[in-house]
Coordinates of C-alpha atoms in Angstrom, one line a residue:
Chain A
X1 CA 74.9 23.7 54.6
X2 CA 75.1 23.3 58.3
X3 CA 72.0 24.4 59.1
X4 CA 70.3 23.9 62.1
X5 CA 66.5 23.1 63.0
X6 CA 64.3 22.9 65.8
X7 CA 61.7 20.1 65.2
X8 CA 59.2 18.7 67.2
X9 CA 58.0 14.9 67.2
X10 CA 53.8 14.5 66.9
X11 CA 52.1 11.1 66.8
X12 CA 55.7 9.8 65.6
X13 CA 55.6 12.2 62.7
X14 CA 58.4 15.0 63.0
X15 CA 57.4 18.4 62.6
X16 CA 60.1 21.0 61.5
X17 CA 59.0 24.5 63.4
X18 CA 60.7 26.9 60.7
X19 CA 58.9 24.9 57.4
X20 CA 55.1 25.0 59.4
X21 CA 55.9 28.5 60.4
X22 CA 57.3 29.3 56.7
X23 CA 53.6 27.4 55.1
X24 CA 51.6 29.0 57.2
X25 CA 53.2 32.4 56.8
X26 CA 53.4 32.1 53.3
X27 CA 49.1 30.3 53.4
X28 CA 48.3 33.8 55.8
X29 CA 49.7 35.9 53.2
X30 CA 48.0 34.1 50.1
X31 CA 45.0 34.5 51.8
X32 CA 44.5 37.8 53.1
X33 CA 46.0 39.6 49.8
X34 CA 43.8 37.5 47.9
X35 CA 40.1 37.9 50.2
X36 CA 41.3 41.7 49.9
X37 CA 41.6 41.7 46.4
X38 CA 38.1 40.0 46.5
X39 CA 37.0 42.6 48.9
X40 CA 34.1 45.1 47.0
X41 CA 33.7 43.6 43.7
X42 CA 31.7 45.4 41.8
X43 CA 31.1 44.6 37.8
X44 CA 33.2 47.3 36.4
X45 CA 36.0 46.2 37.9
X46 CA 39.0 48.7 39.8
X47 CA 42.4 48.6 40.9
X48 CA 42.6 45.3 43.3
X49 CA 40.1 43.5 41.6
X50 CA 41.2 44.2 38.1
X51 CA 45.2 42.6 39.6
X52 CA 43.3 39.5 40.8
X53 CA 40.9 39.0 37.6
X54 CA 44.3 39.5 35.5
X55 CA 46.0 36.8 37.9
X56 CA 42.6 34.4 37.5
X57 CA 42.3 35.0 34.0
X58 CA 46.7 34.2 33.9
X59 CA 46.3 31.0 35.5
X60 CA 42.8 29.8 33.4
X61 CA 45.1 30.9 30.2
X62 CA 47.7 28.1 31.6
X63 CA 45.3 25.7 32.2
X64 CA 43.2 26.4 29.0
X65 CA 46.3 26.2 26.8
X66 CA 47.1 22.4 28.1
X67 CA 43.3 21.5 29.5
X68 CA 40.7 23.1 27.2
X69 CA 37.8 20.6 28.4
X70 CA 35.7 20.3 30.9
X71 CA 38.7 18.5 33.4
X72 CA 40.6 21.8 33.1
X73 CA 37.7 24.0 34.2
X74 CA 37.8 22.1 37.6
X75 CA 41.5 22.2 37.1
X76 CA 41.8 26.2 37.1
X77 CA 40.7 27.0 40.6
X78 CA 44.2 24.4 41.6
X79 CA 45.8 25.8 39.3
X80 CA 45.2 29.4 40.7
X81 CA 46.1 28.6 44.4
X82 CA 49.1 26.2 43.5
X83 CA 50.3 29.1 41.5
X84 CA 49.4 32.0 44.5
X85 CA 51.2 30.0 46.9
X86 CA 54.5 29.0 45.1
X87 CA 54.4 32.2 44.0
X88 CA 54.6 34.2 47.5
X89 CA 56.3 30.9 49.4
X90 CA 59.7 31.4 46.5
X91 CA 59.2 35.3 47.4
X92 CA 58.8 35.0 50.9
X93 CA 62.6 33.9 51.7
X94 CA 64.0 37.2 49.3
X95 CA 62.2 39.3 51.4
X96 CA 62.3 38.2 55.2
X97 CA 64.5 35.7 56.7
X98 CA 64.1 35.5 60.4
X99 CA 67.1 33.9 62.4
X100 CA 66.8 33.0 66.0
X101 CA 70.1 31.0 67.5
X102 CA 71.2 29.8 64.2
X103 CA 67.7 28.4 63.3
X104 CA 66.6 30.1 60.4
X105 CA 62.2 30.9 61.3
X106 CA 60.8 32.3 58.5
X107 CA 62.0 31.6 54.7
X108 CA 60.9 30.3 51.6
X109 CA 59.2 26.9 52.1
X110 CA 59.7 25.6 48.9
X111 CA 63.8 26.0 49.6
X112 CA 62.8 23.0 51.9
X113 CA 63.1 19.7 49.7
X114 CA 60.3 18.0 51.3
X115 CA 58.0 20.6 50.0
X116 CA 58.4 20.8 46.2
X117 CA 58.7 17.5 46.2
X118 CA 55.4 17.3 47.6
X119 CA 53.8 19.5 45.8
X120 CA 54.9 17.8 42.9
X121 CA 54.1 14.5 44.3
X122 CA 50.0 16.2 44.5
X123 CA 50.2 17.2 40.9
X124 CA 51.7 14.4 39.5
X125 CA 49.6 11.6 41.8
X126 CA 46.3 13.8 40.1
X127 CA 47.3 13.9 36.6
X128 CA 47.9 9.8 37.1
X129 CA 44.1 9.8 39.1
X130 CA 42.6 12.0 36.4
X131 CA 43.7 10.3 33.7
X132 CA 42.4 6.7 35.0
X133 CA 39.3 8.5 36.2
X134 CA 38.6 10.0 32.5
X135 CA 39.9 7.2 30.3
X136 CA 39.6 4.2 31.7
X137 CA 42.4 2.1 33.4
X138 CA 43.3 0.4 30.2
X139 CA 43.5 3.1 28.1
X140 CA 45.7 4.9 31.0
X141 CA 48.2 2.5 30.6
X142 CA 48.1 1.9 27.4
X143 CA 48.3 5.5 26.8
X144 CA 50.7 6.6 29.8
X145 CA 53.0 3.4 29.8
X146 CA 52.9 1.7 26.9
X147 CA 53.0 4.4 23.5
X148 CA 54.2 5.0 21.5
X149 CA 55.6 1.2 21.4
X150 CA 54.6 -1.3 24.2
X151 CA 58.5 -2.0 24.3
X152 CA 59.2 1.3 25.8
X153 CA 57.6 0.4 29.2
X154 CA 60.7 0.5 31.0
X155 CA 61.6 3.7 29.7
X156 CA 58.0 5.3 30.1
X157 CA 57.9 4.3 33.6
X158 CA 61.4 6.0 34.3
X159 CA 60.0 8.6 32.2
X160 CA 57.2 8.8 35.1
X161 CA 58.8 8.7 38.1
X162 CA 61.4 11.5 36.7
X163 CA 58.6 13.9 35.3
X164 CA 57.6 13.7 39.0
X165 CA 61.3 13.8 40.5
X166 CA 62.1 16.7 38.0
X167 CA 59.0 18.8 38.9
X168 CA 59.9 18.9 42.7
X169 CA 63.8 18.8 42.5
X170 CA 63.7 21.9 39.6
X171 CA 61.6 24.5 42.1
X172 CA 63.4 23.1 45.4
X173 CA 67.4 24.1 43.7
X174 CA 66.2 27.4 42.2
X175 CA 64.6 28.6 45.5
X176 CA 67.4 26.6 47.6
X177 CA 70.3 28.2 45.0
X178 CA 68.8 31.6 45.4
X179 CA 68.9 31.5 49.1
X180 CA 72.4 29.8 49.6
X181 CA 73.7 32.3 47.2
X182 CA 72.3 35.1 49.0
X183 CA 73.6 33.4 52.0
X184 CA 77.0 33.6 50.2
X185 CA 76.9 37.1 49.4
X186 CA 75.7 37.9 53.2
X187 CA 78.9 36.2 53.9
X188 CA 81.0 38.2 51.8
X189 CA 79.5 41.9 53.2
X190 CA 80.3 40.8 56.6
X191 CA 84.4 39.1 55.9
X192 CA 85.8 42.2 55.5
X193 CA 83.9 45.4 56.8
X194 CA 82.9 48.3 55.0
X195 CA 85.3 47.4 52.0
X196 CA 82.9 44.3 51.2
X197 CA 79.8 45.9 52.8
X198 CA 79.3 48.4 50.3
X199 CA 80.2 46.1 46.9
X200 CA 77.7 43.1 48.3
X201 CA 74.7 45.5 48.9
X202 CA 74.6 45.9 45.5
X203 CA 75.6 42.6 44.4
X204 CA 72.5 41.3 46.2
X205 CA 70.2 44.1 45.2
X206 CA 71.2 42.4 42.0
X207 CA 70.8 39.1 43.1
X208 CA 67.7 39.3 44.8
X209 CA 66.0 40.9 41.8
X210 CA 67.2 38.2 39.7
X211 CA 65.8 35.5 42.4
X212 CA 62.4 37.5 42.1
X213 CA 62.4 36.8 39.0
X214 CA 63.3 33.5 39.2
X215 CA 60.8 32.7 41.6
X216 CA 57.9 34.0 39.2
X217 CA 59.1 31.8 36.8
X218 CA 59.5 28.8 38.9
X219 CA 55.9 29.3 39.7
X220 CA 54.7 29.5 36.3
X221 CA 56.7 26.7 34.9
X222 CA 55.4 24.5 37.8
X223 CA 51.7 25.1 36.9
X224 CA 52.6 24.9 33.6
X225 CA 53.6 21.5 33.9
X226 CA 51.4 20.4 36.1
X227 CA 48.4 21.0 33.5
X228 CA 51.2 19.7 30.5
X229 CA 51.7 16.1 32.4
X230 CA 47.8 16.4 33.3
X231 CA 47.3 17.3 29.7
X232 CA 49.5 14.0 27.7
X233 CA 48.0 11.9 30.0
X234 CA 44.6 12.4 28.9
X235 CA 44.7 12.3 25.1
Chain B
X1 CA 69.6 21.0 55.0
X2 CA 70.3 18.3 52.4
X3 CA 71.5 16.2 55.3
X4 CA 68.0 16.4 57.1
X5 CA 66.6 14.8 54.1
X6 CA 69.1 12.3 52.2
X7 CA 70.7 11.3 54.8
X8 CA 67.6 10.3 56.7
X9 CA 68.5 8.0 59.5
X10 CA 66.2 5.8 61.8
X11 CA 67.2 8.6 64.4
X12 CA 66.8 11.4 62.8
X13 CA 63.6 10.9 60.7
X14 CA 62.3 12.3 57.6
X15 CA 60.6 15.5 58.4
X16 CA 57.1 13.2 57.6
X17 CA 55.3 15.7 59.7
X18 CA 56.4 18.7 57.2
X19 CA 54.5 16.6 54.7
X20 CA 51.4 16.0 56.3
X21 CA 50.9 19.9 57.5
X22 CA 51.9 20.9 54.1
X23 CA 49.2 18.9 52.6
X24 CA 46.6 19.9 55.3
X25 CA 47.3 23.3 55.2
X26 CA 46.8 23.6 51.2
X27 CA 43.5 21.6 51.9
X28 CA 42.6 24.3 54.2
X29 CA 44.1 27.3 52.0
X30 CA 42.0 26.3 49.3
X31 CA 38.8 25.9 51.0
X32 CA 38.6 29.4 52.5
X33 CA 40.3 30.6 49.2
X34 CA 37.6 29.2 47.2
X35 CA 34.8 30.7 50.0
X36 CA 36.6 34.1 50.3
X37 CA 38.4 34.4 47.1
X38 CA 37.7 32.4 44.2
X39 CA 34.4 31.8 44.5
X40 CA 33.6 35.4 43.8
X41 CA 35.9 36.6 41.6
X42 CA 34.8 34.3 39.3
X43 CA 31.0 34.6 40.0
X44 CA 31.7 38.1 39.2
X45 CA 33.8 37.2 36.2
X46 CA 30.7 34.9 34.6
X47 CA 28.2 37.5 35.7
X48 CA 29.9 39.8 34.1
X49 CA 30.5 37.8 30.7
X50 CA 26.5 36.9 31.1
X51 CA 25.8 40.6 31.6
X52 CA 28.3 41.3 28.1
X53 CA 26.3 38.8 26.2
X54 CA 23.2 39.5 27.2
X55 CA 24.0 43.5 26.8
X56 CA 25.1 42.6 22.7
X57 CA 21.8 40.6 22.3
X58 CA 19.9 43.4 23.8
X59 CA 21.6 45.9 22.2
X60 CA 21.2 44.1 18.6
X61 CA 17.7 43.8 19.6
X62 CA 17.3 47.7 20.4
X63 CA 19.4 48.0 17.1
X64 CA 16.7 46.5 14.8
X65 CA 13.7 48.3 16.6
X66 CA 14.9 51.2 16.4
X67 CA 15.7 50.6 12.5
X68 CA 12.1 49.2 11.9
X69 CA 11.3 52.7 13.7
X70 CA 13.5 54.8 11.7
X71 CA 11.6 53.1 8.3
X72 CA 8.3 53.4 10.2
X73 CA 8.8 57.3 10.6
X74 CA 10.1 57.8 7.6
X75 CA 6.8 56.1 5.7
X76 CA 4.7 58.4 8.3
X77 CA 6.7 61.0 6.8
X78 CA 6.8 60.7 3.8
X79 CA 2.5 59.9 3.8
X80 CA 2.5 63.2 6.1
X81 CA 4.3 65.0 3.5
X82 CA 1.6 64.1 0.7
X83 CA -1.2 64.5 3.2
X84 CA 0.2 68.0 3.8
X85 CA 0.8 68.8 0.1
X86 CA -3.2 67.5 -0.3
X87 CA -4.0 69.7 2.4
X88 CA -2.4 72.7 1.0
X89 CA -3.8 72.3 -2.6
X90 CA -7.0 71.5 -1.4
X91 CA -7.2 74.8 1.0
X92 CA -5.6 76.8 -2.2
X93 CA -8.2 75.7 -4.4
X94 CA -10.8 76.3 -1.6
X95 CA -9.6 79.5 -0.6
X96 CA -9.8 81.0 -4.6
X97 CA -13.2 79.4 -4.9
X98 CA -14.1 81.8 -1.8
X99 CA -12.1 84.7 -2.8
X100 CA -14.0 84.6 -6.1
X101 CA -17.2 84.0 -4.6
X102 CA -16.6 86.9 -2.4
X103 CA -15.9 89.3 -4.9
X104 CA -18.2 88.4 -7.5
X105 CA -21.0 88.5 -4.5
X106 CA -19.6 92.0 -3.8
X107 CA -19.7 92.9 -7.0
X108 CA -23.6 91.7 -7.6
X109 CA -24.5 93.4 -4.3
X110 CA -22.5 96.4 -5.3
X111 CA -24.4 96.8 -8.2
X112 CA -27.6 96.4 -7.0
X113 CA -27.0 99.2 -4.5
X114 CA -25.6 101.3 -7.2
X115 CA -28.9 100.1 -9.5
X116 CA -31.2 100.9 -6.3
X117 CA -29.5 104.3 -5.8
X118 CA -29.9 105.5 -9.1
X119 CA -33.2 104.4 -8.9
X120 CA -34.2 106.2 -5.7
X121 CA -32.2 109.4 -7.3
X122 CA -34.7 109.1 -10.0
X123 CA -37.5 109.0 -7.9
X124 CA -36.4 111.6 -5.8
X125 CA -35.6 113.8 -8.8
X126 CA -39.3 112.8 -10.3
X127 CA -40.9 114.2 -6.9
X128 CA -38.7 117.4 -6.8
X129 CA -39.6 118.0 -10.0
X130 CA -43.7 117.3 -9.4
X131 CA -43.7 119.7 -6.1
X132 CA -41.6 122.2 -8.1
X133 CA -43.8 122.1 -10.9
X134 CA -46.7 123.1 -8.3
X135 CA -44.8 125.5 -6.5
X136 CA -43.8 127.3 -9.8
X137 CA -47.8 126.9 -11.1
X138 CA -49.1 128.1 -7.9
X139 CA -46.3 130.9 -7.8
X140 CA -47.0 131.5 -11.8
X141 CA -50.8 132.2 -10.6
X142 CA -50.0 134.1 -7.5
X143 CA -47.9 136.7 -9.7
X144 CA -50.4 136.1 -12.5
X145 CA -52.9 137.3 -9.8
X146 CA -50.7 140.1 -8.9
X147 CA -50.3 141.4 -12.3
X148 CA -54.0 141.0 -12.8
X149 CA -54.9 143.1 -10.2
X150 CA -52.6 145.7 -10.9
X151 CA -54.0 146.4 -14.0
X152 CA -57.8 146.4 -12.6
X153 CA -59.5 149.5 -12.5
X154 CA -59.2 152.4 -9.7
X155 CA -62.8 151.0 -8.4
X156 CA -62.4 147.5 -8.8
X157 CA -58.4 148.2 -7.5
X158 CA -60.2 150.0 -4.6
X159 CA -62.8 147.4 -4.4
X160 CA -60.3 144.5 -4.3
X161 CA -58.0 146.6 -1.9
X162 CA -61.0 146.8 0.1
X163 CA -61.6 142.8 -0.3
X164 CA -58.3 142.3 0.7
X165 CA -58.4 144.6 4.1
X166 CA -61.4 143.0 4.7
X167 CA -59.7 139.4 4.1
X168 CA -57.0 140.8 6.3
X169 CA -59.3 141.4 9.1
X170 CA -61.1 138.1 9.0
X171 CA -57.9 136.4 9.1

């Protein structure tokens, strides 16, 4: 991909415009769907609150599955926003992509490989911070980098640093596939008129379906685990 | 894309900056989430699993109390019951006392108006006999007086006519 960007340099830190305007898109959206599915509660819950309660209750399920303690009580609130935001951020690029001069604005900000990979980097820096915090320092490395066998250090270290590599690299190529393909498919309507127009509207109500889908999962399976690596490392 | 990032040059620079705002901005998206959001949702959501609990204690509570009532009323009814059956004898029992009180009362006053009536008949009979038995004596001498003087002589008849005119005129 040839794609172009229009960055900006800050206190010698460069700033991409179309991956701040993509977070914060993304971060505006999270929030106001979710404060007004929060808006009115009442205790026999309706409509918008009932969807969020099933999304809270979805996420503490995750958490409670890997985390039943008292750590994955404090983990479920994470949990919940981490999943909210991947969530609309991989959907975000299906729906609206907003191209100025070859500089694509708005898209999903996870098909940026900076950003899983920092996402991942969070989750994977707190499991290693938990587990110290809850265990001890000893037992974390005993438990993290030398078990089963202390002569498997080598291995459980790679073992680390590609459970983290892994985490960010797996939701950065689904998003980043699912856009490139729809890309591709863009392409195609437009090589050869109405002839390709017609066959590649379909094609990509297909695909974008399938990248919906796709997206939900990728959200799941990164919260997932996120409380899984969180999970191993404190037993 | 890939470019920007693997191939990051001194020039070029990784997108750092991405990073940091990233990182910020979830900071920031969590804080007001938990404020506006989270925070409660889930308040609501314990509140309401409090409420639940407490709703199935009191409701096992008001479950017992009213099964102590239930056995409660039905003691007080059965005891009514008996009280009522007591009740019932007792004013049967009273009520044919009275009833044979009442008539055998009549009856003894009854009689002794009958016995007092037949008594006064009596009486009454006794006098109308007495004051007929005078009448018919005084009427027996009156027509024994009448046949007397008819068979008196022409003189005494004359004289006694006479006595008699001359009784007539003094009365």
């Amino acid at each position: 991909m040839n794609e172009k960007t229009a960055s900006f340099m800050l206190a010698g830190l460069k700033f991409d415009w179309p991956t701040i305007i993509s977070i914060t898109v993304a971060m505006v959206i999270v929030f106001v769907v979710l404060v007004w599915m929060a808006h009115r509660l009442t205790m026999k819950p309706t409509g918008k609150q009932n969807a969020l309660e099933m999304l809270i209750e979805f996420t503490n399920g995750i958490v409670d599955s890997n985390l039943a303690n008292k750590t994955g009580d404090n983990m479920k609130f994470l949990a919940f926003v981490l999943f909210s935001f991947i969530f609309v951020t991989n959907q975000l690029g299906l729906i609206l992509h907003i191209n100025v001069d070859g500089v694509t604005y708005l898209k999903s900000a996870t098909s940026d490989p900076l950003i899983p990979m920092i996402l991942a980097l969070v989750s994977i820096g707190m499991s290693h911070y938990l587990s110290v915090e809850k265990i001890g320092f000893k037992n974390y490395v005993k438990n993290v980098y030398l078990s089963p066998f202390p002569f498997l250090l080598p291995i459980n270290i790679i073992d680390q640093f590609t459970s983290f590599m892994t985490l960010g690299l797996r939701l950065f190529g689904n998003i980043f596939a699912g856009e490139v393909v729809l890309g591709l498919i863009w392409n195609l309507a437009q090589s050869a008129g109405i002839v390709t127009m017609v066959p590649s509207l379909f094609l990509a109500i297909v695909w974008i379906a399938f990248s919906l889908f796709i997206g939900a999962i990728q959200a799941y399976v990164f919260v997932v685990l996120t409380m899984v690596y969180t999970g191993e490392k404190l037993e | 894309m890939l470019n920007q990032v693997f191939i990051a040059g001194a020039s070029d620079g990784l997108a750092l900056g991405n990073m940091l705002f990233l990182l910020i901005a979830f900071a920031i998206l969590m804080l007001l989430l938990k404020k506006y959001a989270w925070g409660p949702v889930v308040k609501m959501m314990d509140d309401r699993a409090n409420k639940v609990a407490h709703d199935l204690d009191s409701a096992e509570d008001a479950r017992q109390s009213a099964e102590t009532l239930q056995q409660e009323r039905q003691a007080q009814l059965t005891s009514a019951r008996t009280d009522a059956n007591t009740i019932v004898t007792d004013a049967k029992n009273a009520a044919n006392q009275e009833s044979q009180k009442i008539v055998s009362d009549a009856q003894t006053t009854a009689q002794a108006m009958q016995d007092r009536a037949a008594a006064q008949i009596e009486q009454d009979r006794d006098q109308a006999m007495l004051s007929a038995k005078d009448d018919v004596a005084e009427l027996s001498v009156t027509i024994a007086q009448k046949i007397i003087q008819k068979e008196l002589k022409l003189d005494d008849q004359k004289a006694l006519i006479d006595a008699y005119i001359d009784g007539l005129g003094e009365k």
